[in-house]
Coordinates of C-alpha atoms in Angstrom, one line a residue:
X1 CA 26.3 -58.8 -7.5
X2 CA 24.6 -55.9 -9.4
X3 CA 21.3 -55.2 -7.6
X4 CA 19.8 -52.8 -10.4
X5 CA 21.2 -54.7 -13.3
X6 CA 18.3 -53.2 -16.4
X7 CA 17.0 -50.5 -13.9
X8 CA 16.5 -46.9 -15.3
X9 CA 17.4 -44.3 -13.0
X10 CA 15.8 -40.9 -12.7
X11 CA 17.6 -38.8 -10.5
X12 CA 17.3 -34.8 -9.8
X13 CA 20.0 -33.1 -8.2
X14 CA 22.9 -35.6 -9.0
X15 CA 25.3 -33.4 -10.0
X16 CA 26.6 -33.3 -6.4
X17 CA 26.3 -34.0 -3.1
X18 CA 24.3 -36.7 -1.8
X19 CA 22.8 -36.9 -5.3
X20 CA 26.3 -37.8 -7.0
X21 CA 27.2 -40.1 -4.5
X22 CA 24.0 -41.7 -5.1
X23 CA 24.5 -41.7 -9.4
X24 CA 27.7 -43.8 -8.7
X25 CA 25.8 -46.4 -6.7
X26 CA 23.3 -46.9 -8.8
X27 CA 25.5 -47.0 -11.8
X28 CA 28.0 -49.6 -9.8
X29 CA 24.6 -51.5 -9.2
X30 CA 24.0 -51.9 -12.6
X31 CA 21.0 -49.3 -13.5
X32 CA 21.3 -46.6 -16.1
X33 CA 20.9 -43.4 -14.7
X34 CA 19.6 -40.3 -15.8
X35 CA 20.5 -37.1 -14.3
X36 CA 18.7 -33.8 -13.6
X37 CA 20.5 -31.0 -12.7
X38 CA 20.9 -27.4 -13.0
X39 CA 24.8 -27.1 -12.3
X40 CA 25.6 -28.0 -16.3
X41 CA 29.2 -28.2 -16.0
X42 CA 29.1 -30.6 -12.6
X43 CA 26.8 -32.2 -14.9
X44 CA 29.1 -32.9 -17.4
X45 CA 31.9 -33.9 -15.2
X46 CA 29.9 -36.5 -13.3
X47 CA 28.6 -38.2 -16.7
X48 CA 32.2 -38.0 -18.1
X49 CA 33.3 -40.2 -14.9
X50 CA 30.1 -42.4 -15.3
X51 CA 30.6 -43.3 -18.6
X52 CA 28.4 -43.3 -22.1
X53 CA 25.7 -45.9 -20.7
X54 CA 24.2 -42.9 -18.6
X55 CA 22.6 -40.0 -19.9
X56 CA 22.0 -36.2 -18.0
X57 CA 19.8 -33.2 -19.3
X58 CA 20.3 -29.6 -17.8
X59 CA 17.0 -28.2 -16.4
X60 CA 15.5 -26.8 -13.2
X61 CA 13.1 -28.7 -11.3
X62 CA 11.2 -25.9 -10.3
X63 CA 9.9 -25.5 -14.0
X64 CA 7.6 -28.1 -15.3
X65 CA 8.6 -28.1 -19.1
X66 CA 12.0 -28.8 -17.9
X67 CA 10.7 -31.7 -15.9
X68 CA 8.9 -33.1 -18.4
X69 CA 11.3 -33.2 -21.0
X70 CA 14.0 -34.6 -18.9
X71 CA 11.2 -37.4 -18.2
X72 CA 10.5 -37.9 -21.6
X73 CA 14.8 -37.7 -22.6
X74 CA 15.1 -40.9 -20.2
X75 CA 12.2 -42.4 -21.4
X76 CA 12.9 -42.2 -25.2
X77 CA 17.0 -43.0 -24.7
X78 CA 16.3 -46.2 -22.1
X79 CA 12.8 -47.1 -23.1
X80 CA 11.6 -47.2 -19.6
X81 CA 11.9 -45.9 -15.7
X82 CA 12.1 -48.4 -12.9
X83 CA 12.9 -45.0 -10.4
X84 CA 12.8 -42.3 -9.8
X85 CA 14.7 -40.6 -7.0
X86 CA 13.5 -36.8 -6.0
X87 CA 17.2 -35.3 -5.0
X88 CA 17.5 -32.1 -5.9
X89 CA 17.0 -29.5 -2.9
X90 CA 18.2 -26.4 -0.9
X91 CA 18.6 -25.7 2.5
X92 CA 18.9 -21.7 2.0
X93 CA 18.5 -19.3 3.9
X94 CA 19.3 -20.0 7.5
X95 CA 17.0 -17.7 8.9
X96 CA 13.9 -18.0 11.3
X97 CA 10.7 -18.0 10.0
X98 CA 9.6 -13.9 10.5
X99 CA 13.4 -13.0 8.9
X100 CA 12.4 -15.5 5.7
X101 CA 11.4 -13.5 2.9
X102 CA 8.4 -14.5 0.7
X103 CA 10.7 -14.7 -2.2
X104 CA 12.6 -17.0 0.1
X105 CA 9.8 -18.8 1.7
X106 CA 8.5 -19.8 -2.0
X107 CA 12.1 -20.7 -3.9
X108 CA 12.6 -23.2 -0.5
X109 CA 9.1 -25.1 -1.1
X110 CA 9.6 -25.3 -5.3
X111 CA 12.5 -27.1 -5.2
X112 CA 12.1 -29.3 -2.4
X113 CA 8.3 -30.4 -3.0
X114 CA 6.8 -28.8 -5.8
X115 CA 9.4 -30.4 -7.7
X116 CA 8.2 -33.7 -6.2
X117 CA 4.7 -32.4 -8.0
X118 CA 6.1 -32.2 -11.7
X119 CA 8.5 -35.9 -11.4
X120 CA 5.0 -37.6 -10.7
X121 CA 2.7 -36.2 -12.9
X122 CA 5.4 -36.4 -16.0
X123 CA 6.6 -39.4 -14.2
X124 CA 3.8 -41.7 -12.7
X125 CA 2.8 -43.5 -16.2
X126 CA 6.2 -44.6 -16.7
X127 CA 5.9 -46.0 -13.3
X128 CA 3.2 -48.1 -13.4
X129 CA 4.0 -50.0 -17.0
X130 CA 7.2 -50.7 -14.6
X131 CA 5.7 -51.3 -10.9
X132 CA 8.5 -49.0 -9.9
X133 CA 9.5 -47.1 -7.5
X134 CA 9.9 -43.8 -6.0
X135 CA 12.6 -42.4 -3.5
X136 CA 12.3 -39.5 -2.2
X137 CA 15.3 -37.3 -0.3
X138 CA 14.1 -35.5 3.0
X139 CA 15.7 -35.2 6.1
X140 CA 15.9 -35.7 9.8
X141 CA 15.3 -32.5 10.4
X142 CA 11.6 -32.8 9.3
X143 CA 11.1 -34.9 11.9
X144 CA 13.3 -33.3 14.8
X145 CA 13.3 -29.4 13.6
X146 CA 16.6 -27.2 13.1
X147 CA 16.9 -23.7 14.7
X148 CA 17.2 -20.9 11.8
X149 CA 15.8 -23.6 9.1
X150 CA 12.4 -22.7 9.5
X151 CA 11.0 -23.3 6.0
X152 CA 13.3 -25.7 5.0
X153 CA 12.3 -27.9 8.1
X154 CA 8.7 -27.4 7.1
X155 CA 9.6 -28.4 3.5
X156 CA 11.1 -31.5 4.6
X157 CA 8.5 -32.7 7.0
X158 CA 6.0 -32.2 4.1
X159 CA 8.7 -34.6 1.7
X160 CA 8.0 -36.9 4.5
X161 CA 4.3 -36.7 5.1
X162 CA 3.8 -36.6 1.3
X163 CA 5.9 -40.3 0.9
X164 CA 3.5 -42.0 3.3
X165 CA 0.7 -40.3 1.2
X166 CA 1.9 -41.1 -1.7
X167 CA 2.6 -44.8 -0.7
X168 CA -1.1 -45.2 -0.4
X169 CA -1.8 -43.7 -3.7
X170 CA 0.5 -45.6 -5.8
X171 CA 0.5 -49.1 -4.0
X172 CA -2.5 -50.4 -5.4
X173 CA -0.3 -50.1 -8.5
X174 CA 2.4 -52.1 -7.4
X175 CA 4.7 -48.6 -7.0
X176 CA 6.5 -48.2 -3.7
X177 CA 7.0 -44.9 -2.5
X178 CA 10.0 -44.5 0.4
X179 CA 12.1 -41.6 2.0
X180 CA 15.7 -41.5 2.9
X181 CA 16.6 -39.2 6.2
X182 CA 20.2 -37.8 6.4
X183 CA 20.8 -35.7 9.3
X184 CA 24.5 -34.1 8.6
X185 CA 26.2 -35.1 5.2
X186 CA 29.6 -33.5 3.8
X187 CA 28.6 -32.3 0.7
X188 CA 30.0 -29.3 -0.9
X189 CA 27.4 -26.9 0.1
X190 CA 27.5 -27.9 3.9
X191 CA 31.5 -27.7 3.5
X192 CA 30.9 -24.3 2.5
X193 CA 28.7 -23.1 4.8
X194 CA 30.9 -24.4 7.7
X195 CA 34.1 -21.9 6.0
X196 CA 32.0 -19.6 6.1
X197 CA 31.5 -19.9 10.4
X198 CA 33.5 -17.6 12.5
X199 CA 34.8 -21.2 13.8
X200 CA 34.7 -23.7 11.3
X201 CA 36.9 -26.4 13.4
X202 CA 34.3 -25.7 16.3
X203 CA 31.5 -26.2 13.5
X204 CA 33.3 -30.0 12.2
X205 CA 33.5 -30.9 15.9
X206 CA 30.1 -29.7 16.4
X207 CA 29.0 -32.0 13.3
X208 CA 30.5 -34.9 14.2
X209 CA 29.2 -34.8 18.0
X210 CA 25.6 -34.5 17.1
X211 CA 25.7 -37.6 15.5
X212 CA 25.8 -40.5 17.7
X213 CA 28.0 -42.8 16.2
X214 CA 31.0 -39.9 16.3
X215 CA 31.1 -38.6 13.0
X216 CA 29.4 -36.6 10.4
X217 CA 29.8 -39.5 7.1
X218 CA 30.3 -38.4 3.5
X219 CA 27.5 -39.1 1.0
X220 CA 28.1 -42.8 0.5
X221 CA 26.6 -44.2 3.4
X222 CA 23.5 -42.3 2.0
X223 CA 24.1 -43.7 -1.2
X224 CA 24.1 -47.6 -0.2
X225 CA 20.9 -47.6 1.8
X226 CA 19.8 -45.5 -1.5
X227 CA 20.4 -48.7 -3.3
X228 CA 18.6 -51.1 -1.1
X229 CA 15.7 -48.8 -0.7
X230 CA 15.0 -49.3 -4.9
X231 CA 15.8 -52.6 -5.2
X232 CA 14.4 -55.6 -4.9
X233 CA 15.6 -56.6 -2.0
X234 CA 13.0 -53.8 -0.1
X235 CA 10.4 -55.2 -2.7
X236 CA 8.3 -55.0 0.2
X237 CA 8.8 -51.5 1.7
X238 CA 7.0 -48.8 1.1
X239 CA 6.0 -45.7 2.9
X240 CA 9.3 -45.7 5.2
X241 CA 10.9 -42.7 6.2
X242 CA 14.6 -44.6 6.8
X243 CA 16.6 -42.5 8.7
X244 CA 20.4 -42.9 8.3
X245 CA 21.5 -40.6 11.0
X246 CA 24.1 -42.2 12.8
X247 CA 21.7 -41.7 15.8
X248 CA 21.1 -38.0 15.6
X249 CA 17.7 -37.7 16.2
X250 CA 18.2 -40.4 19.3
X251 CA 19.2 -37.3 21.4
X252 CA 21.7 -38.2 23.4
X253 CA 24.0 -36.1 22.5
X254 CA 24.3 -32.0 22.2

C-alpha cells in the first residue's frame, strides 16, 4: 500500500545520504518529492533514478532566497506541500569546542538550524492550507554528546529542543512537528571520514559495536521510520524525538 499516495514532499539535503535514502521512500510511498540540495550533479542523478513525477532545485539552505524559491518551485509545480523534511546538515569539523573556529562555529549552526528558520517562514503557510507536517533530522548525539563534535552536538540538541517547540507552536493548526535520531549511518561522508582513520577496519568495528543491535545500518532503516513519522498512520504524534539507534544511546556497550 502507498502510505503518501498525493503527498508533496519537501526535502533538503536529499541528494545523499540519509536524505536520498529517504527521497526513494517517500517516492515508493507514493508522494512527490521535491529536493533541495547543493551537490547539483548528485542532484541530477538521484532525480534521473526517481523519475519525471519528482522535481529538485539546486540551492543552499543557508541562504534564504534560495530557500524560498525552492518553496515556492514545489509549490507552483505540485500545487501544495503536505511535508516538509529539514535534512540537509554537516557534521564538520571534529574538533572540541576552544579548537572550533568562529567561521566554523557559525557554518555548523546555518546549516543545521538556521536553515530550519528559512523552511518555516517560506514554508509554514503552505503547511497550514495542508495540516501538514514537519520532520526534522537531528541526532542522538544531541541527546548523549560526541567527543570532538562540540558544535555540532550543540546544533543538534537545539534541532531537538526546537521540534518540541515548534510542536506547540504549530499544533493548534493541525501541523505536527517530529524529529528523527540516527546515531551511526553509512552515508558517504561517514564512509569517508572512516578512510580517512589511521585504522579504518578498527573504526567499522568500532561503529558497529556502539550500536546495540551489532551493526551500524545503511540509511534505509532511517528512511522507513521517515515514512511512518509523515504519514497518517502517526496522525497523532507530534513533538517526538524517535530515536532509531539500534540501542546506542542505551549504553551498554563501548
Amino acid at each position: 500500500m502507498a502510505v503518501l499516495t498525493d503527498k508533496v514532499i519537501f526535502l533538503t539535503g536529499g541528494a545523499s545520504g540519509i536524505g536520498k535514502a529517504c527521497a526513494e521512500a517517500y517516492a515508493k510511498a507514493g508522494a512527490r518529492v521535491l529536493v533541495m540540495d547543493k551537490e547539483e550533479v548528485l542532484l541530477n542523478q538521484l532525480l534521473g533514478r526517481l523519475g519525471n513525477e519528482h522535481a529538485g532545485v539546486a540551492g543552499d539552505v543557508q541562504k534564504e532566497t534560495d530557500v524560498r524559491s525552492a518553496i515556492e518551485q514545489t509549490i507552483s509545480r505540485f500545487g501544495k506541500i503536505d511535508v516538509i523534511h529539514n535534512n540537509a546538515g554537516t557534521a564538520h569539523p571534529s574538533k572540541p569546542l576552544d579548537q572550533t573556529t568562529e567561521n566554523e562555529w557559525d557554518s555548523l549552526f546555518s546549516i543545521n538550524l538556521k536553515s530550519v528558520y528559512w523552511t518555516t517562514r517560506y514554508g509554514i503557510e503552505a503547511l497550514k492550507v495542508t495540516k501538514g507536517c514537519i520532520l526534522n533530522t537531528s541526532s542522538m548525539v544531541g541527546t548523549i554528546g560526541q567527543e570532538n563534535h562540540a558544535a555540532y552536538v550543540a546544533t543538534k540538541g537545539g534541532m531537538s529542543a526546537l521540534t518540541k517547540a515548534m510542536a506547540l507552536d504549530y499544533a493548534p493548526f493541525g501541523i505536527r512537528v517530529n524529529a528523527i535520531c540516527p546515531a551511526g549511518v553509512w552515508t558517504p561522508m561517514l564512509r569517508q571520514w572512516a578512510a580517512q582513520q589511521p585504522d579504518p577496519e578498527g573504526i567499522e568495528r568500532y561503529l558497529d559495536h556502539i550500536h546495540t543491535l551489532g551493526y551500524c545500518p545503511e540509511g534505509d532503516v532511517i528512511a522507513d521510520v521517515a515514512v511512518f513519522l509523515v504519514s497518517e498512520a502517526a496522525r497523532f504524534v507530534t513533538g517526538c524525538i524517535m530515536p532509531v539507534s539500534g540501542g546506542a544511546e542505551l549504553g551498554y556497550k563501548k
